[in-house]
Amino acid sequence: MTTLNDIKERIKERADLASHISKDTKLFKSGSGFKACCPLPGHTEKTPSFNINTRDNYFFCYGCQRGGDIFTYLELTRGLPFMDALKELAEQYHIELPKTSEKGDFKAPQAREQSLELMERATKYFESMLHKGATPGAIAAQKYLASRNYTLEDAAKFRLGWAPEFGNKLAGNLLTLKKSKLGQDLGLLSRGRDNDDFFKGRLMIPIEDHRGRVVAFSGRAIGIRDNEGPKYKNSPETLVFKKKEVLYGLSRALKGARELGWLTVVEGFFDAWAFERLEIPSVAVMGVALTTEHLEKLGRICKQLVLVMDTDRAGIESTKRSLPLLYAQGFEVKVFADLGGKDPDEWLAEFKGSKEEVTRRLQKAPEGMEWWASQVIAESRDKNLNPLQIVHRLEELWPAMQSPAHRRFWLKAIAPNIGLSEAQLSAHFAKIPLTGPVPQKNTEDSPPEMEDDDYFPPSAADPNDYILQEIVALLIAHGAAWEKIHEERDGSLLHHAFEGTPLELPFARSLQGGEFKPKALVEALKKAGLELYVALASITENQEGPSGRDHRKLLRDLCLQFVSIRKNAHIKRLVIELKKSPDEAKSAQILQAIQTARKEVEELKKFSFSL
């Protein structure tokens, strides 16, 4: 029996990895393979460090330390899960898939393929109706698009079409294919014996999945008929379309988002098109709040988003609902709401700025939680609430922020707006427990991006100092319960984390008489001129919240995270040295050091013990 692994190996043997990668970056011949500037999301470079082994069909980037086969590449660059990549490549290289596997992975493939085929045929039909202009409605649709500054070339790019205002032309087409039942299931035909067209007299907008396949339609009324119903009439959820999983425009935004490292998130189709015409990558949520399924797809492409939602009440509430989820998933978020009461596409049409000018405006937008705080403050002032009442309204936002740096930035930004000092706000919010996951940025699987001159030696200010701040805060606030911690494996992690940093000596001085003393740590920090760590710890010091056991687990997780980052940074420095080393003997030593360091990172992943 043919297995998934058999199919995977056949695809790897037949697929031309270099050809796929050449679509995203320029390749340079290097020996029997190729080199290139890395095309993977989150990594930009000017000197090629991305290598392609054409013999084994394998890639590896010495800059960002990522590598793999064609399946890995499609997942990293296009967000394709393994099964989607397998099906796409099998189709491209004419490899037949089994109807079912022993795990049932290919159940009902025919229904899915027939659905996609039918949606594609319907798309082409609607396109032809619009471009031919054979009915008064189609001509009206062309004029409507022109009134909004869209040409027929734009319509072809977005595959827009027209559903004739009368008759059952599409239905007749489907009936000849003996697919009327499937047409009903897909929302192309009305239920009933007459098999009438579901969409009539509407501008047709095809909705594509992340692979660019049409999975649904949205039909927009353009005011040519009386009683034509809602502005938008949409396909139902089907075998190939789940609204919570599909982001409009994602397949077209992939390349631009990889290059820029960010994209915009809007609500409507016209908003997405307006940004796309400026070559600013954009996706639309189509009237729903962002879901975890949406974020899984976006997270494979980039982690920086600019929300450009409508400024009506529904748009504001949708943005508020999305922010906690975005932060929990480790996204960096800005909210651009300076639209003058207009929709994003109307604002862009009036602003008439270049891509560079619009980008500058977007990047100056307030950070997500700062924007949310401004909304709470404005709404509270409309109700004549005093500063203390406003602070209480702001308390619901505090738990969504997990990093100390984020919390400090937020307090500093909002304090002047309510007439209180940053210290007063810190003292108040320190009593509010923090919940939710600790942000997992720059973990051992994704070392921080650095060029040659970006490396921080262990004794210098560390770019991930916010983690050290959190570690110190936990030690000061809860360390009294962990008197013998330095004698246990947790303690060895602390030694690793502090080693080579300004905190190494203060931590050693906090171990008095064989016990860890938080007060001694505070005094040692002050003596070493590190009062900042003590001040920052005050945000966490008086918090209620997790139990001592949970606090200690958090301490361990933070230490593991920080040590992993440091070790990966060390590996990257060695890789840079290796690339520059002209001496073979020295290169061999560096290579050995890299291998040793990588083994240490792997050991860290296995670091586990009971409390």
XYZ file of C-alpha atoms in Angstrom:
611
model
C 0.000 0.000 0.000
C 1.275 3.456 -0.927
C 1.893 5.555 2.187
C 2.169 9.289 2.707
C 5.898 8.899 3.223
C 6.214 7.109 -0.147
C 4.462 10.011 -1.871
C 6.586 12.551 0.000
C 9.821 10.875 -1.123
C 8.624 10.646 -4.741
C 7.837 14.361 -4.703
C 11.234 15.226 -3.207
C 12.953 13.188 -5.922
C 11.011 14.881 -8.719
C 10.645 18.448 -7.409
C 13.118 21.129 -8.467
C 13.698 22.989 -5.201
C 15.982 25.589 -6.803
C 13.271 26.448 -9.331
C 10.743 27.072 -6.552
C 13.170 29.249 -4.574
C 14.207 31.237 -7.678
C 10.671 32.685 -7.775
C 11.383 34.453 -4.479
C 15.063 35.436 -4.713
C 17.907 35.629 -7.219
C 20.141 32.542 -7.266
C 23.927 32.538 -7.763
C 25.739 29.417 -8.942
C 28.014 28.011 -6.226
C 29.795 24.748 -6.952
C 27.178 22.123 -7.734
C 24.438 24.146 -6.040
C 23.320 27.726 -5.531
C 23.618 30.591 -3.028
C 21.146 33.419 -2.494
C 20.098 36.178 -0.126
C 17.714 34.497 2.286
C 14.041 34.641 1.155
C 12.663 33.283 4.450
C 10.286 35.535 6.423
C 11.866 37.558 9.215
C 15.374 37.518 7.722
C 16.811 40.229 5.472
C 20.431 40.299 4.386
C 22.717 41.835 1.779
C 25.346 39.081 1.727
C 24.126 35.650 0.542
C 24.158 33.045 3.299
C 21.312 30.882 1.951
C 22.554 27.652 0.327
C 20.762 25.154 -1.933
C 22.068 21.612 -2.263
C 20.683 20.522 -5.638
C 21.940 16.968 -5.270
C 19.893 16.271 -2.138
C 17.218 18.951 -2.781
C 17.921 20.599 0.560
C 18.377 24.236 1.662
C 20.075 25.799 4.680
C 20.589 29.437 5.718
C 23.686 30.074 7.819
C 22.260 33.465 8.780
C 18.960 32.466 10.373
C 19.888 28.813 10.988
C 16.854 27.397 9.187
C 16.824 24.644 6.626
C 14.868 21.751 5.201
C 13.296 20.270 2.095
C 10.697 21.638 -0.299
C 7.892 20.994 2.213
C 9.715 23.039 4.855
C 10.268 25.834 2.337
C 6.601 26.034 1.358
C 5.547 26.057 5.015
C 7.975 28.855 5.921
C 7.339 31.075 2.902
C 3.697 30.432 2.054
C 2.298 29.105 5.317
C 1.295 25.813 3.685
C 0.662 22.962 6.139
C 2.263 19.656 5.121
C -0.913 18.100 3.718
C -1.718 21.153 1.592
C 1.843 21.250 0.278
C 1.729 17.514 -0.454
C -1.459 17.839 -2.488
C -0.251 20.900 -4.384
C 3.102 19.363 -5.290
C 1.549 16.016 -6.190
C -0.741 17.806 -8.628
C 2.126 19.870 -10.058
C 4.365 16.860 -10.633
C 1.522 14.547 -11.768
C 1.829 12.125 -8.865
C -1.398 10.315 -8.131
C -2.616 10.406 -4.556
C -4.413 7.419 -3.015
C -8.110 7.873 -2.329
C -7.482 7.031 1.307
C -4.433 6.362 3.434
C -4.134 4.075 6.412
C -4.728 7.168 8.553
C -7.670 8.345 6.502
C -5.848 11.482 5.364
C -7.378 11.440 1.894
C -11.018 10.828 2.715
C -13.423 12.289 0.164
C -10.761 13.939 -2.042
C -13.115 13.776 -5.009
C -15.769 15.964 -3.395
C -13.186 18.609 -2.513
C -11.618 18.605 -5.962
C -15.012 18.723 -7.663
C -16.012 21.643 -5.427
C -12.870 23.585 -6.320
C -13.319 22.790 -10.004
C -16.917 24.018 -9.929
C -15.969 27.225 -8.104
C -13.273 27.889 -10.710
C -15.736 27.342 -13.573
C -18.225 29.695 -11.896
C -15.490 32.318 -11.468
C -14.616 32.200 -15.166
C -18.300 32.436 -16.070
C -18.846 35.527 -13.881
C -15.636 37.104 -15.261
C -16.791 36.650 -18.837
C -20.185 38.194 -18.045
C -18.535 41.331 -16.630
C -15.931 41.844 -19.343
C -18.298 41.175 -22.255
C -20.757 43.741 -20.910
C -23.538 41.794 -22.626
C -26.334 42.907 -20.274
C -27.406 46.316 -18.933
C -26.375 45.128 -15.466
C -22.852 44.219 -16.588
C -22.434 47.656 -18.169
C -23.707 49.242 -14.943
C -21.171 47.176 -12.990
C -18.342 48.428 -15.239
C -19.500 52.019 -14.644
C -19.728 51.383 -10.906
C -16.130 50.153 -10.807
C -15.020 53.164 -12.882
C -16.767 55.487 -10.393
C -14.526 54.032 -7.715
C -11.441 54.386 -9.924
C -11.139 50.708 -10.848
C -10.412 49.732 -14.446
C -11.256 46.457 -16.154
C -7.553 45.590 -15.769
C -7.994 45.967 -11.998
C -11.105 43.797 -12.221
C -9.113 41.119 -14.056
C -6.388 41.226 -11.393
C -8.920 40.608 -8.603
C -10.972 38.258 -10.838
C -14.154 40.275 -10.381
C -17.248 39.218 -12.275
C -20.938 39.845 -12.835
C -23.905 37.618 -12.026
C -26.637 38.340 -14.633
C -29.672 40.020 -13.172
C -32.213 37.619 -14.679
C -32.551 33.942 -15.632
C -30.650 30.870 -14.576
C -27.677 30.908 -16.946
C -25.237 29.547 -14.397
C -27.762 26.943 -13.274
C -28.132 25.704 -16.838
C -24.383 25.436 -17.147
C -24.162 23.366 -13.970
C -27.074 21.137 -14.899
C -25.317 20.121 -18.098
C -22.431 19.013 -15.886
C -24.808 16.996 -13.698
C -23.612 18.906 -10.653
C -26.735 20.736 -9.566
C -26.673 19.162 -6.063
C -23.062 20.214 -5.569
C -23.947 23.664 -6.905
C -26.614 23.966 -4.218
C -24.212 22.821 -1.499
C -21.678 25.443 -2.618
C -24.265 28.218 -2.618
C -24.186 28.744 -6.381
C -27.759 27.545 -6.917
C -30.884 28.135 -4.871
C -32.463 25.173 -3.135
C -35.533 23.860 -4.888
C -36.648 22.185 -8.072
C -36.007 25.154 -10.329
C -32.252 25.240 -9.526
C -32.291 29.013 -9.932
C -29.081 31.056 -9.709
C -28.317 32.057 -6.109
C -26.478 35.255 -7.120
C -28.372 37.643 -9.404
C -27.573 41.190 -10.450
C -24.455 41.470 -8.302
C -20.782 42.336 -8.674
C -19.083 39.019 -7.925
C -15.985 38.925 -5.721
C -14.258 35.533 -5.623
C -12.735 34.607 -2.257
C -9.531 32.597 -2.518
C -7.792 30.439 0.067
C -4.098 30.822 0.938
C -3.221 28.773 -2.143
C -5.108 31.099 -4.476
C -8.022 28.707 -5.139
C -11.551 30.138 -5.269
C -13.531 28.704 -2.348
C -16.456 31.150 -2.013
C -18.090 34.296 -3.406
C -19.367 37.568 -2.092
C -21.900 39.326 -4.334
C -22.176 43.116 -3.956
C -25.330 44.997 -4.846
C -24.698 48.118 -6.935
C -28.155 49.729 -6.791
C -29.572 48.798 -10.195
C -32.698 47.065 -8.887
C -35.354 47.808 -6.312
C -35.470 45.563 -3.249
C -32.155 43.933 -4.130
C -31.538 42.921 -0.545
C -28.428 43.342 1.588
C -25.338 45.103 0.282
C -23.383 41.822 0.324
C -24.735 38.338 -0.292
C -22.254 35.618 0.645
C -21.588 31.934 0.022
C -22.439 29.593 2.912
C -19.749 27.659 4.729
C -18.904 24.526 2.766
C -16.437 21.681 2.504
C -13.865 24.113 1.051
C -14.811 27.358 2.843
C -14.722 28.174 6.559
C -14.914 31.883 7.292
C -12.839 31.623 10.469
C -10.009 30.043 8.461
C -9.928 32.220 5.339
C -8.414 35.696 5.061
C -9.286 37.503 1.859
C -6.223 38.408 -0.238
C -3.749 36.251 1.688
C -2.401 34.432 -1.372
C -1.617 37.767 -3.074
C -0.146 39.329 0.084
C 2.398 36.569 0.761
C 5.311 37.888 -1.301
C 4.958 41.526 -0.234
C 4.541 40.618 3.442
C 7.702 38.492 3.337
C 9.669 41.367 1.796
C 8.360 44.091 4.131
C 8.055 41.954 7.263
C 4.550 43.310 7.972
C 1.105 43.683 6.438
C -2.145 45.535 6.986
C -5.371 43.937 8.203
C -8.612 45.557 7.017
C -12.299 44.701 7.069
C -13.525 45.003 3.483
C -12.607 43.985 -0.046
C -12.279 47.550 -1.375
C -9.982 48.425 1.544
C -7.685 45.493 0.732
C -7.630 46.390 -2.975
C -6.773 50.016 -2.194
C -3.668 49.015 -0.230
C -2.751 46.327 -2.735
C -2.779 48.864 -5.583
C -0.094 50.743 -3.622
C 1.884 47.482 -3.328
C 1.244 47.397 0.421
C 0.292 43.809 1.377
C -3.158 43.583 2.903
C -5.714 40.993 3.999
C -9.388 41.415 4.886
C -11.216 39.643 7.712
C -14.584 39.916 5.931
C -16.669 41.150 8.838
C -15.396 38.836 11.584
C -12.829 39.307 14.325
C -9.434 37.678 13.843
C -9.414 34.034 14.940
C -6.654 31.683 16.102
C -6.913 29.946 12.714
C -6.283 33.268 10.960
C -3.312 33.994 13.194
C -1.765 30.579 12.591
C -1.606 31.425 8.886
C -0.397 34.999 9.428
C 2.206 33.902 11.966
C 3.952 31.776 9.344
C 4.426 34.881 7.186
C 5.200 37.774 9.557
C 4.640 38.862 13.154
C 4.049 42.585 12.603
C 0.536 43.780 11.772
C -1.074 47.178 11.262
C -4.815 47.029 11.929
C -6.652 49.524 9.692
C -10.211 48.806 10.721
C -13.316 50.911 10.091
C -13.761 53.651 12.693
C -17.439 52.942 13.330
C -18.515 51.262 16.562
C -18.439 47.772 15.038
C -14.890 48.290 13.719
C -13.638 49.594 17.058
C -15.153 46.691 18.990
C -13.750 44.177 16.498
C -10.275 45.662 16.956
C -10.574 45.489 20.739
C -11.570 41.816 20.588
C -8.597 41.016 18.376
C -5.838 42.679 20.427
C -5.584 40.244 23.391
C -5.491 37.300 21.001
C -2.782 38.957 18.888
C -0.581 39.659 21.903
C -1.080 36.147 23.263
C 0.214 34.820 19.913
C 3.326 37.043 20.048
C 2.360 39.585 17.364
C 3.528 43.197 17.311
C 0.484 45.352 16.612
C -0.213 48.927 15.592
C -3.693 50.400 15.123
C -4.113 53.055 12.432
C -7.369 54.928 13.033
C -6.522 58.400 11.683
C -9.015 58.047 8.836
C -11.086 61.176 9.362
C -14.242 59.109 9.805
C -13.818 57.448 6.418
C -13.334 53.850 5.340
C -9.690 52.967 4.548
C -10.236 52.933 0.764
C -11.954 56.339 0.894
C -9.152 57.740 3.035
C -6.488 56.458 0.632
C -8.350 57.921 -2.347
C -8.481 61.331 -0.639
C -4.951 61.205 0.788
C -3.450 60.358 -2.638
C -0.108 59.506 -1.061
C 2.663 57.349 -2.497
C 3.521 53.940 -1.103
C 6.335 55.529 0.936
C 4.097 58.286 2.336
C 1.323 55.867 3.298
C 3.864 53.479 4.845
C 5.279 56.294 6.988
C 1.799 57.158 8.236
C 1.043 53.531 9.048
C 4.319 52.983 10.905
C 3.681 56.051 13.060
C 0.372 54.577 14.242
C 0.052 54.006 18.012
C 0.876 50.635 19.522
C -2.240 48.496 19.941
C -2.719 48.734 23.714
C -1.915 52.458 23.689
C -4.680 52.940 21.121
C -7.083 50.884 23.235
C -6.245 52.964 26.308
C -6.964 56.158 24.354
C -10.391 54.743 23.467
C -11.148 53.959 27.119
C -9.975 57.412 28.237
C -12.024 59.214 25.568
C -15.173 57.222 26.369
C -14.674 57.837 30.114
C -14.284 61.591 29.633
C -17.491 61.674 27.625
C -19.142 60.301 30.769
C -17.348 62.887 32.997
C -15.460 60.224 34.977
C -12.602 61.309 37.244
C -8.994 60.021 36.860
C -9.417 57.266 39.458
C -12.542 55.962 37.710
C -10.664 56.038 34.397
C -7.825 54.012 35.933
C -10.327 51.372 37.025
C -11.654 51.202 33.463
C -8.088 50.645 32.228
C -7.521 47.676 34.536
C -9.072 45.214 32.073
C -6.263 45.955 29.591
C -3.366 45.258 31.963
C -3.428 41.414 31.941
C -3.100 41.304 28.147
C 0.443 42.685 28.361
C 2.953 40.043 29.361
C 6.385 41.648 28.909
C 7.680 44.182 31.473
C 8.914 46.407 28.630
C 5.411 46.509 27.133
C 3.860 47.369 30.474
C 6.387 50.161 31.177
C 5.907 51.637 27.703
C 2.134 51.575 28.172
C 2.219 53.240 31.603
C 4.538 55.972 30.349
C 2.348 56.623 27.305
C -0.988 56.933 29.118
C 0.072 58.649 32.380
C 0.107 62.216 30.947
C -3.373 61.705 29.466
C -5.057 61.221 32.850
C -3.048 63.621 35.004
C -1.192 60.976 37.023
C 2.509 60.187 37.294
C 4.005 56.992 35.936
C 4.986 56.018 39.504
C 1.404 56.419 40.727
C 0.083 54.248 37.911
C 2.801 51.628 38.503
C 1.887 51.381 42.175
C -1.782 50.882 41.314
C -1.360 48.332 38.503
C 1.253 46.341 40.451
C -1.634 44.925 42.488
C -3.392 43.493 39.430
C -2.457 39.870 38.594
C -1.076 39.074 35.174
C -2.527 36.119 33.318
C -1.872 34.432 30.006
C 1.234 33.012 28.321
C 4.703 34.483 28.620
C 5.698 35.830 25.177
C 7.961 33.378 23.382
C 10.019 35.723 21.207
C 13.446 34.705 19.993
C 13.321 31.162 21.352
C 16.005 28.598 20.691
C 14.310 27.654 17.421
C 14.361 31.264 16.243
C 17.505 33.115 17.349
C 17.504 36.925 17.247
C 18.396 38.475 13.916
C 21.903 40.010 13.945
C 24.362 41.220 11.364
C 28.125 41.128 11.965
C 28.205 44.317 14.065
C 25.036 43.482 16.013
C 26.552 40.840 18.283
C 26.388 41.675 21.974
C 29.209 40.142 24.048
C 28.027 38.622 27.334
C 29.302 41.549 29.406
C 27.483 44.207 27.364
C 23.854 45.321 27.588
C 21.842 42.366 26.396
C 19.157 42.948 23.720
C 16.897 40.538 25.609
C 17.321 42.316 28.933
C 13.552 42.387 29.447
C 13.759 38.661 30.280
C 16.462 39.306 32.894
C 14.246 42.011 34.380
C 11.409 39.504 34.726
C 13.743 36.934 36.318
C 15.013 39.468 38.869
C 11.458 40.615 39.621
C 10.410 37.037 40.400
C 13.447 36.432 42.593
C 12.830 39.595 44.620
C 9.074 39.076 44.936
C 8.926 35.348 45.618
C 12.476 34.126 46.239
C 12.001 33.995 50.012
C 10.130 30.725 49.445
C 13.077 29.243 47.500
C 15.897 29.504 50.051
C 17.773 26.437 48.768
C 17.123 27.108 45.092
C 20.817 27.604 44.289
C 21.533 24.027 45.350
C 19.005 22.596 42.894
C 18.862 22.373 39.108
C 16.817 25.572 38.997
C 19.794 27.250 40.615
C 22.185 25.983 37.954
C 19.937 27.566 35.332
C 20.085 30.866 37.214
C 23.887 30.685 37.246
C 23.861 30.079 33.466
C 21.477 32.979 32.898
C 23.449 35.460 34.990
C 26.901 34.279 33.895
C 28.767 37.030 32.041
C 26.099 39.657 32.782
C 26.217 42.530 35.312
C 23.909 40.421 37.503
C 26.421 37.615 38.059
C 28.134 39.156 41.112
C 24.950 40.513 42.793
C 23.388 37.048 42.545
C 26.489 35.441 44.087
C 26.316 37.954 46.962
C 22.646 37.076 47.578
C 23.645 33.559 48.646
C 24.354 33.998 52.331
C 24.974 31.156 54.748
C 23.930 28.580 52.169
C 20.579 30.252 51.564
C 19.201 32.599 48.927
C 18.237 35.995 50.398
C 16.057 38.320 48.256
C 16.915 41.321 50.439
C 20.602 40.604 49.943
C 20.027 40.569 46.179
C 18.324 43.987 46.369
C 21.230 45.442 48.358
C 23.804 43.906 46.004
C 21.998 45.334 42.980
C 21.951 48.808 44.508
C 25.611 48.556 45.439
C 26.468 47.591 41.848
C 24.581 50.617 40.510
C 21.760 48.459 39.153
C 18.904 50.230 40.933
C 16.899 50.056 37.698
C 16.336 46.310 38.190
C 15.025 46.950 41.704
C 12.709 49.712 40.469
C 11.344 47.557 37.669
C 10.751 44.703 40.094
C 8.267 46.903 41.970
C 5.699 46.267 39.217
C 5.711 42.544 40.045
C 6.681 42.616 43.709
C 3.261 43.072 45.302
C 1.210 41.183 42.755
C -1.282 38.562 43.682
C -1.757 35.763 41.225
C -0.118 32.399 40.556
C 0.970 30.165 43.410
C 4.611 29.908 44.485
C 4.900 26.699 42.506
C 3.655 28.453 39.343
C 5.971 31.408 39.942
C 8.920 29.038 40.174
C 7.902 27.295 36.950
C 7.717 30.720 35.288
C 11.192 31.530 36.615
C 12.540 28.279 35.162
C 10.879 28.890 31.784
C 12.316 32.395 31.590
C 15.803 31.141 32.463
C 15.596 28.429 29.808
C 14.427 30.974 27.266
C 17.192 33.455 28.077
C 19.998 30.868 28.146
C 18.775 29.438 24.828
C 18.815 32.884 23.226
C 22.329 33.540 24.494
C 23.609 30.204 23.212
C 22.032 30.736 19.798
C 23.552 34.217 19.642
C 26.927 32.607 20.390
C 26.350 30.103 17.568
C 25.562 32.919 15.170
C 28.756 34.763 16.124
C 30.728 31.579 15.454
C 29.016 31.184 12.072
C 30.041 34.742 11.180
C 33.619 33.958 12.225
C 33.551 30.765 10.169
C 32.456 32.631 7.046
C 35.319 35.116 7.478
C 38.043 32.635 8.479
C 40.653 32.025 5.721
C 42.557 29.430 7.792
C 41.484 25.765 7.481
C 42.733 24.751 10.941
C 40.961 27.694 12.558
C 37.799 26.903 10.552
C 37.850 23.331 11.857
C 38.085 24.603 15.444
C 35.178 26.988 14.898
C 33.110 24.233 13.300
C 33.754 22.011 16.309
C 32.704 24.834 18.639
C 29.474 25.307 16.637
C 28.658 21.602 16.892
C 29.315 21.630 20.650
C 27.129 24.698 21.136
C 24.319 23.132 19.152
C 24.463 20.013 21.310
C 24.159 22.252 24.369
C 21.044 23.857 22.883
C 19.554 20.408 22.283
C 20.327 19.455 25.877
C 18.488 22.563 27.063
C 15.366 21.349 25.292
C 15.500 18.190 27.409
C 16.082 20.135 30.646
C 13.226 18.992 32.882
C 12.825 18.148 36.546
C 10.141 18.091 39.223
C 9.660 20.765 41.840
